[in-house]
Tab-separated table of C-alpha atoms in Angstrom:
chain	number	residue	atom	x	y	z
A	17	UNK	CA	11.536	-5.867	24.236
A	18	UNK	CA	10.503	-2.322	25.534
A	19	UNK	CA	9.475	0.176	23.326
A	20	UNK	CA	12.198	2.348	23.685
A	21	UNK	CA	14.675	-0.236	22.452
A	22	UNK	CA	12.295	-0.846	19.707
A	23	UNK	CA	11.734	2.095	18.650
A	24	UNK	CA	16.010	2.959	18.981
A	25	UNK	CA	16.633	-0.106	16.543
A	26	UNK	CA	14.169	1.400	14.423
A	27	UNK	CA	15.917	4.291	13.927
A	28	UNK	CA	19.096	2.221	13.158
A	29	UNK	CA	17.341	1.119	10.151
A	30	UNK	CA	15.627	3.650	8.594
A	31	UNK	CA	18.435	5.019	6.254
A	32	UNK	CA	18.815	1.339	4.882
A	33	UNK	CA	15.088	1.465	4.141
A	34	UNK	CA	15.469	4.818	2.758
A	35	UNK	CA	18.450	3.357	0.159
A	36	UNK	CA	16.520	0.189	-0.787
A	37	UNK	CA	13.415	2.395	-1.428
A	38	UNK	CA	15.506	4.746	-3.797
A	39	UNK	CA	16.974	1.445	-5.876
A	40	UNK	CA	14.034	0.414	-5.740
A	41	UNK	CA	12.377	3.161	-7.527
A	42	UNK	CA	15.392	3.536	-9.992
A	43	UNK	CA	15.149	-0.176	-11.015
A	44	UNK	CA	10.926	0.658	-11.816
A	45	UNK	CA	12.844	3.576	-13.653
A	46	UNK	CA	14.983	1.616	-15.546
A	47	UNK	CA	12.254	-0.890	-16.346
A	48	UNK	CA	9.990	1.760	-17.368
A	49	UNK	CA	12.290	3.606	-20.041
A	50	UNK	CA	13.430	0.321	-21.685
A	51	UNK	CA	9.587	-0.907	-21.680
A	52	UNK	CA	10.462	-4.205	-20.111
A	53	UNK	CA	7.688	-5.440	-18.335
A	54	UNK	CA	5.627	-4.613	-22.035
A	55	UNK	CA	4.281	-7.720	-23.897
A	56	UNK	CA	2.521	-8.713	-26.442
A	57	UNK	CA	-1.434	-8.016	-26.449
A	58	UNK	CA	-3.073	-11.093	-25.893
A	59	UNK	CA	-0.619	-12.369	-23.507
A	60	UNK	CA	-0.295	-12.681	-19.454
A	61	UNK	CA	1.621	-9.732	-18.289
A	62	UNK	CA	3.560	-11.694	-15.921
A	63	UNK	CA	6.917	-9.637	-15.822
A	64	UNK	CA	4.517	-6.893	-14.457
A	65	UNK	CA	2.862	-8.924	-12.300
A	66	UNK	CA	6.036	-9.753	-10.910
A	67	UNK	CA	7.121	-6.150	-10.349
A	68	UNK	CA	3.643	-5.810	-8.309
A	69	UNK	CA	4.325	-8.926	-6.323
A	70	UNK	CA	8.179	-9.568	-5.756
A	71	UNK	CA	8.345	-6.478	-3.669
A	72	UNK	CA	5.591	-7.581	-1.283
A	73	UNK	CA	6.945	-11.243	-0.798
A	74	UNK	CA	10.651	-9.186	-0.041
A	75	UNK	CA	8.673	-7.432	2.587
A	76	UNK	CA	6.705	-10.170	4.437
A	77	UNK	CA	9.978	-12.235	4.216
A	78	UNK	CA	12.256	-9.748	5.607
A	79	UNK	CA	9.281	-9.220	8.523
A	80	UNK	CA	9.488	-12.689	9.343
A	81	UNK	CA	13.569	-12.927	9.361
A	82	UNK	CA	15.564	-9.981	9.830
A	83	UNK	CA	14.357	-8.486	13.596
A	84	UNK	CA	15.796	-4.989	13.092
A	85	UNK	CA	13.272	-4.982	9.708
A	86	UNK	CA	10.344	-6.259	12.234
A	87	UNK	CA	11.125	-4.228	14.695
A	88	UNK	CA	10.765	-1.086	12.140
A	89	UNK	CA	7.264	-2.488	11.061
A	90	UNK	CA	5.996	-2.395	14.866
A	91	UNK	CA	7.432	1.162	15.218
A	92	UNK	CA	6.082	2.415	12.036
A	93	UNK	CA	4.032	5.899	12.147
A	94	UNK	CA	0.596	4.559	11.720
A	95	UNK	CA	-1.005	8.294	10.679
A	96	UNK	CA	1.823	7.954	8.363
A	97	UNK	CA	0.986	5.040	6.887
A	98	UNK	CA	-2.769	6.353	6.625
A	99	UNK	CA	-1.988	9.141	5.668
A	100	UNK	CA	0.148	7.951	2.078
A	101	UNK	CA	-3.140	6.575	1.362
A	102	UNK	CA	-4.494	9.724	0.480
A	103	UNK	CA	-2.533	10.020	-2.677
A	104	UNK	CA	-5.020	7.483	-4.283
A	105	UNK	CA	-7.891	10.268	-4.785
A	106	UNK	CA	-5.463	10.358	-7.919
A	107	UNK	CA	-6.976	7.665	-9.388
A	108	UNK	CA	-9.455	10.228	-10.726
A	109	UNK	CA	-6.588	10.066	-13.074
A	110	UNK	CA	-7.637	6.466	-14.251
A	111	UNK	CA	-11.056	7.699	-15.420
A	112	UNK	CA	-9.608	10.462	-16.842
A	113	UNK	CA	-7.613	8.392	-18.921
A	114	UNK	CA	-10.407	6.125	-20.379
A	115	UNK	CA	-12.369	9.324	-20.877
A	116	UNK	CA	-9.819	10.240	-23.311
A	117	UNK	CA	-10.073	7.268	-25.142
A	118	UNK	CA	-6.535	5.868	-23.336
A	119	UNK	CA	-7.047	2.861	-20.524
A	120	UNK	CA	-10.056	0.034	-21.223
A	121	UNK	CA	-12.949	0.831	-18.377
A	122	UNK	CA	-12.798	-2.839	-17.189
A	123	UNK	CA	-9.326	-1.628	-15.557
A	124	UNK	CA	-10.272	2.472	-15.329
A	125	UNK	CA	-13.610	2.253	-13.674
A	126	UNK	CA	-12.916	0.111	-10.850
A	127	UNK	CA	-9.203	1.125	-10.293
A	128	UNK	CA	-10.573	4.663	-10.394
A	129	UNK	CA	-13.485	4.360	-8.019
A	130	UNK	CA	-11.781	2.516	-5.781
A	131	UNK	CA	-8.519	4.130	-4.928
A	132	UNK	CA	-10.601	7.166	-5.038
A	133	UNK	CA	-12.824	5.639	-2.060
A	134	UNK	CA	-9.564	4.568	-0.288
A	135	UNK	CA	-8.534	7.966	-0.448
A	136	UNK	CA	-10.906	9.700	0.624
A	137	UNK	CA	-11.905	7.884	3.771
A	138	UNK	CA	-7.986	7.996	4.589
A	139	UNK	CA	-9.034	10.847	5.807
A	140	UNK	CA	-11.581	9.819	8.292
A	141	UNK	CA	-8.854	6.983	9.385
A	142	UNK	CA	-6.579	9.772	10.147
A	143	UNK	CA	-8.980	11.600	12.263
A	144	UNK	CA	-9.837	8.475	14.300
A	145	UNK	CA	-6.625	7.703	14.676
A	146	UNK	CA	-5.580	11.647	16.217
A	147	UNK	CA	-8.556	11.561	18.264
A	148	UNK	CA	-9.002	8.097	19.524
A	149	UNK	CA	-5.430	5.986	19.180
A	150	UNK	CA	-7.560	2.937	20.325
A	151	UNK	CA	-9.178	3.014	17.029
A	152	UNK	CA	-5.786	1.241	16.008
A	153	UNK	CA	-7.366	-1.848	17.558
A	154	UNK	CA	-10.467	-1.507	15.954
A	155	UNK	CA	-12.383	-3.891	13.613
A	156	UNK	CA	-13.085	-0.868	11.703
A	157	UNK	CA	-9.441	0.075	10.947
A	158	UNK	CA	-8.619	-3.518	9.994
A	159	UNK	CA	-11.630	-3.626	7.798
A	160	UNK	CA	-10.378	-0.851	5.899
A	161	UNK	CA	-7.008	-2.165	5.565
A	162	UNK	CA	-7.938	-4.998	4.332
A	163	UNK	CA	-10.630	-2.965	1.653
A	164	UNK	CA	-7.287	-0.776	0.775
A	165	UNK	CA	-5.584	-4.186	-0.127
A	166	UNK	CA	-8.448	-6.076	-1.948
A	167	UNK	CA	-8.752	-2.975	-3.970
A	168	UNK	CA	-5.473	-3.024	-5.524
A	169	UNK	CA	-5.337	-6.760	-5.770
A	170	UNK	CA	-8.986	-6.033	-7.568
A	171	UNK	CA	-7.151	-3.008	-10.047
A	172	UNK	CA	-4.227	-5.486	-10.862
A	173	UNK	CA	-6.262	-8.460	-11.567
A	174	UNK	CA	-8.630	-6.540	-13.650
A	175	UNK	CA	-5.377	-4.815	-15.708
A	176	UNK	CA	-4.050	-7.869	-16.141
A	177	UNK	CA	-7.231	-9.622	-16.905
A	178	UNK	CA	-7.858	-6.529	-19.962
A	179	UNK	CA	-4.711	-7.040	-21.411
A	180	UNK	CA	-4.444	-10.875	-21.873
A	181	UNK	CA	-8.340	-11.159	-23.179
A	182	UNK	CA	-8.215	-7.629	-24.760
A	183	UNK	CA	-11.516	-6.860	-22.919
A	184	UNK	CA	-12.475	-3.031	-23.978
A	185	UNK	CA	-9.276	-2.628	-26.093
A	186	UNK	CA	-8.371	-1.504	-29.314
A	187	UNK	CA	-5.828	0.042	-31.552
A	188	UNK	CA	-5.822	2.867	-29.222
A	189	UNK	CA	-7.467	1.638	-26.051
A	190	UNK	CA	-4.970	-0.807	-23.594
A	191	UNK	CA	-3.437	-1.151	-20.574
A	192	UNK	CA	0.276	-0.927	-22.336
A	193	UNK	CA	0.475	2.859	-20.983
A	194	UNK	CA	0.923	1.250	-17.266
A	195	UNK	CA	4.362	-0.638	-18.706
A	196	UNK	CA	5.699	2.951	-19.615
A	197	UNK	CA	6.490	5.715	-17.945
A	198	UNK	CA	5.171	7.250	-15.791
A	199	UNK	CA	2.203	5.514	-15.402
A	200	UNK	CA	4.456	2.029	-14.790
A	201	UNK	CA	5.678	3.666	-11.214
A	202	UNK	CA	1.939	3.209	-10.379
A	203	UNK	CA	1.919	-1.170	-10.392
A	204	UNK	CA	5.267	-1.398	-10.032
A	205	UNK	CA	6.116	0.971	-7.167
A	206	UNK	CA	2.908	2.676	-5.452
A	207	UNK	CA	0.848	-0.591	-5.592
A	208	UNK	CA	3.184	-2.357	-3.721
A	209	UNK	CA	4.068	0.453	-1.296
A	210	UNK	CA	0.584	0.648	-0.485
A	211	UNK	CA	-0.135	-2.750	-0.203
A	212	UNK	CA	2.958	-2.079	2.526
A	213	UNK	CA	1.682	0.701	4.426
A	214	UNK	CA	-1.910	-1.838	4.704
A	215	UNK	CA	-0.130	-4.758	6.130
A	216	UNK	CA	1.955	-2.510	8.594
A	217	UNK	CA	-0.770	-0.867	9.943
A	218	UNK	CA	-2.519	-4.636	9.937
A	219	UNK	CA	0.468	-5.998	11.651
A	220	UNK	CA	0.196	-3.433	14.481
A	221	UNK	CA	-3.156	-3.478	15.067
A	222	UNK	CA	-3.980	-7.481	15.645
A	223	UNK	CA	-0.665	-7.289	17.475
A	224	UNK	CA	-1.872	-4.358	19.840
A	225	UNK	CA	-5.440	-6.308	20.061
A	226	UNK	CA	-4.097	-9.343	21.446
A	227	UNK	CA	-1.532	-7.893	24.013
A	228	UNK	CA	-4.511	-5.647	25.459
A	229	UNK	CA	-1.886	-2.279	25.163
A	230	UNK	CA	-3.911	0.764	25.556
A	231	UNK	CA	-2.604	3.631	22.864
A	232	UNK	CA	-1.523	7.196	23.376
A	233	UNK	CA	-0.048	9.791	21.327
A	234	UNK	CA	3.376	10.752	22.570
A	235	UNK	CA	4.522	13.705	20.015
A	236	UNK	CA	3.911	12.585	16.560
A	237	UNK	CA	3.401	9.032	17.412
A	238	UNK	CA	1.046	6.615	18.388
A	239	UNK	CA	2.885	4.893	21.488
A	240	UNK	CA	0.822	1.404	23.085
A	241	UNK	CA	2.511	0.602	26.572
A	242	UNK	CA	0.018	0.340	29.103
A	243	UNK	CA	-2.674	-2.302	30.271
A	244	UNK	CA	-5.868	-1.350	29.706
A	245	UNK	CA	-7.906	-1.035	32.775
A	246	UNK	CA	-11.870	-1.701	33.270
A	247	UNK	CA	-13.417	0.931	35.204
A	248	UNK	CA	-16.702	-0.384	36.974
A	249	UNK	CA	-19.452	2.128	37.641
C-alpha cells in the first residue's frame, strides 16, 4: 500500500482516536474521584496495575487486527511521538514529593531520575530526528525507546512493589496519592500513552530498517519512500 493511501486512511481515523482518547481519560477521571483503583496497604495494587496495562494490550491488539488502526501507527508523526516525551522532566515532581515527606523513595527516586533522563534526551532524539530522518532506523533510537519503556515498567514495578511490602512507608509516606487525583492520571493515563508513543516509534523504525526506505522530511513529517542507494567512491 503506497504511502499516500496510508497516510489518507490515517486521516480517516484520527477523530475516532481522538474520542477513545477523551473516554479514555474521563474513565481515569471517574476512577480517580471515586478512589477505585485504592487498596488496602499491604496488598497488590492490581486494579491499578490493570489501568497501566489494559490500555497497552487494547493497543497492540487493535495494531495487529483492525488495518485502518495499523495503518495510523505507520503514519504516526515520529517528532511527535518524541517530542510528548519531554513532558517527563516532570518527574522532578516525584522527588519533590518524597522531599516533602509524601511518596516512599523506593518509587520517587527512580521514577524521578528516570523520566527526568527520558526527558531530557527527548530532546536530542528530536534533533536527530530534524536533522538526520535516517536516525529513525538507528540502533540508537530503538535503544532509547526501549530505555523510555523499561523505565516506566521499572517506576510501576517499584510503586507497586512499595505499596504491597510497605517498603519506605508510613502513616504519612505511600504510594496511595497515585490512586487519587491528579496524580492517578500519571499510571493510569500518561504511563500508558507513553509506553504508546515508544512502541510506535519502535514499530516504524524496525519496519523502515528491514524494507531499506530511505527517510525525508516532507512538511512536518518524516516520509520513507525511496530505496536507499550505495554510492561507491
Amino acid at each position: 500500500m503506497s504511502d499516500n493511501i496510508i497516510l489518507e486512511n490515517s486521516n480517516k481515523t484520527k477523530p475516532i482516536l481522538w474520542v477513545t482518547l477523551l473516554a479514555w481519560l474521563a474513565i481515569v477521571l471517574f476512577l480517580g474521584v471515586n478512589e477505585t483503583l485504592a487498596r488496602e496497604p499491604g496488598t497488590p495494587p492490581i486494579p491499578l496495575l490493570i489501568a497501566v496495562v489494559a490500555p497497552i494490550l487494547v493497543y497492540l491488539t487493535a495494531y495487529w487486527s483492525v488495518a485502518r488502526f495499523r495503518e495510523l501507527v505507520l503514519s504516526s508523526d515520529l517528532q511527535f511521538a518524541a517530542g510528548i516525551q519531554t513532558w517527563r522532566f516532570g518527574g522532578l515532581a516525584f522527588i519533590a514529593l518524597y522531599v516533602y515527606g509524601v511518596l516512599p523513595g523506593l518509587f520517587a527516586w527512580p521514577a524521578g531520575l528516570g523520566d527526568m533522563a527520558i526527558g531530557i534526551t527527548a530532546v536530542w532524539v528530536i534533533r536527530a530526528l530534524r536533522d538526520r530522518p535516517d536516525f529513525v532506523k538507528s540502533k540508537a533510537y530503538r535503544t532509547w525507546n526501549l530505555l523510555g519503556i523499561l523505565d516506566l515498567v521499572t517506576a510501576v514495578s517499584l510503586g507497586a512493589l512499595s505499596a504491597y511490602l510497605g517498603i519506605g512507608t508510613s502513616e504519612t509516606i505511600s504510594t496511595f496519592p497515585m490512586v487519587r487525583l491528579p496524580l492517578v492520571l500519571i499510571p493510569a493515563f500518561l504511563v500508558p500513552l507513553f509506553i504508546m508513543m515508544h512502541l510506535t516509534s519502535l514499530i516504524q523504525s524496525r519496519k523502515l530498517a528491514a524494507t531499506g526506505k530511505s527517510c525525508a522530511w516532507v512538511g512536518q513529517r518524516i516520509l520513507c519512500g525511496m530505496k536507499e542507494t550505495t554510492t561507491h567512491a
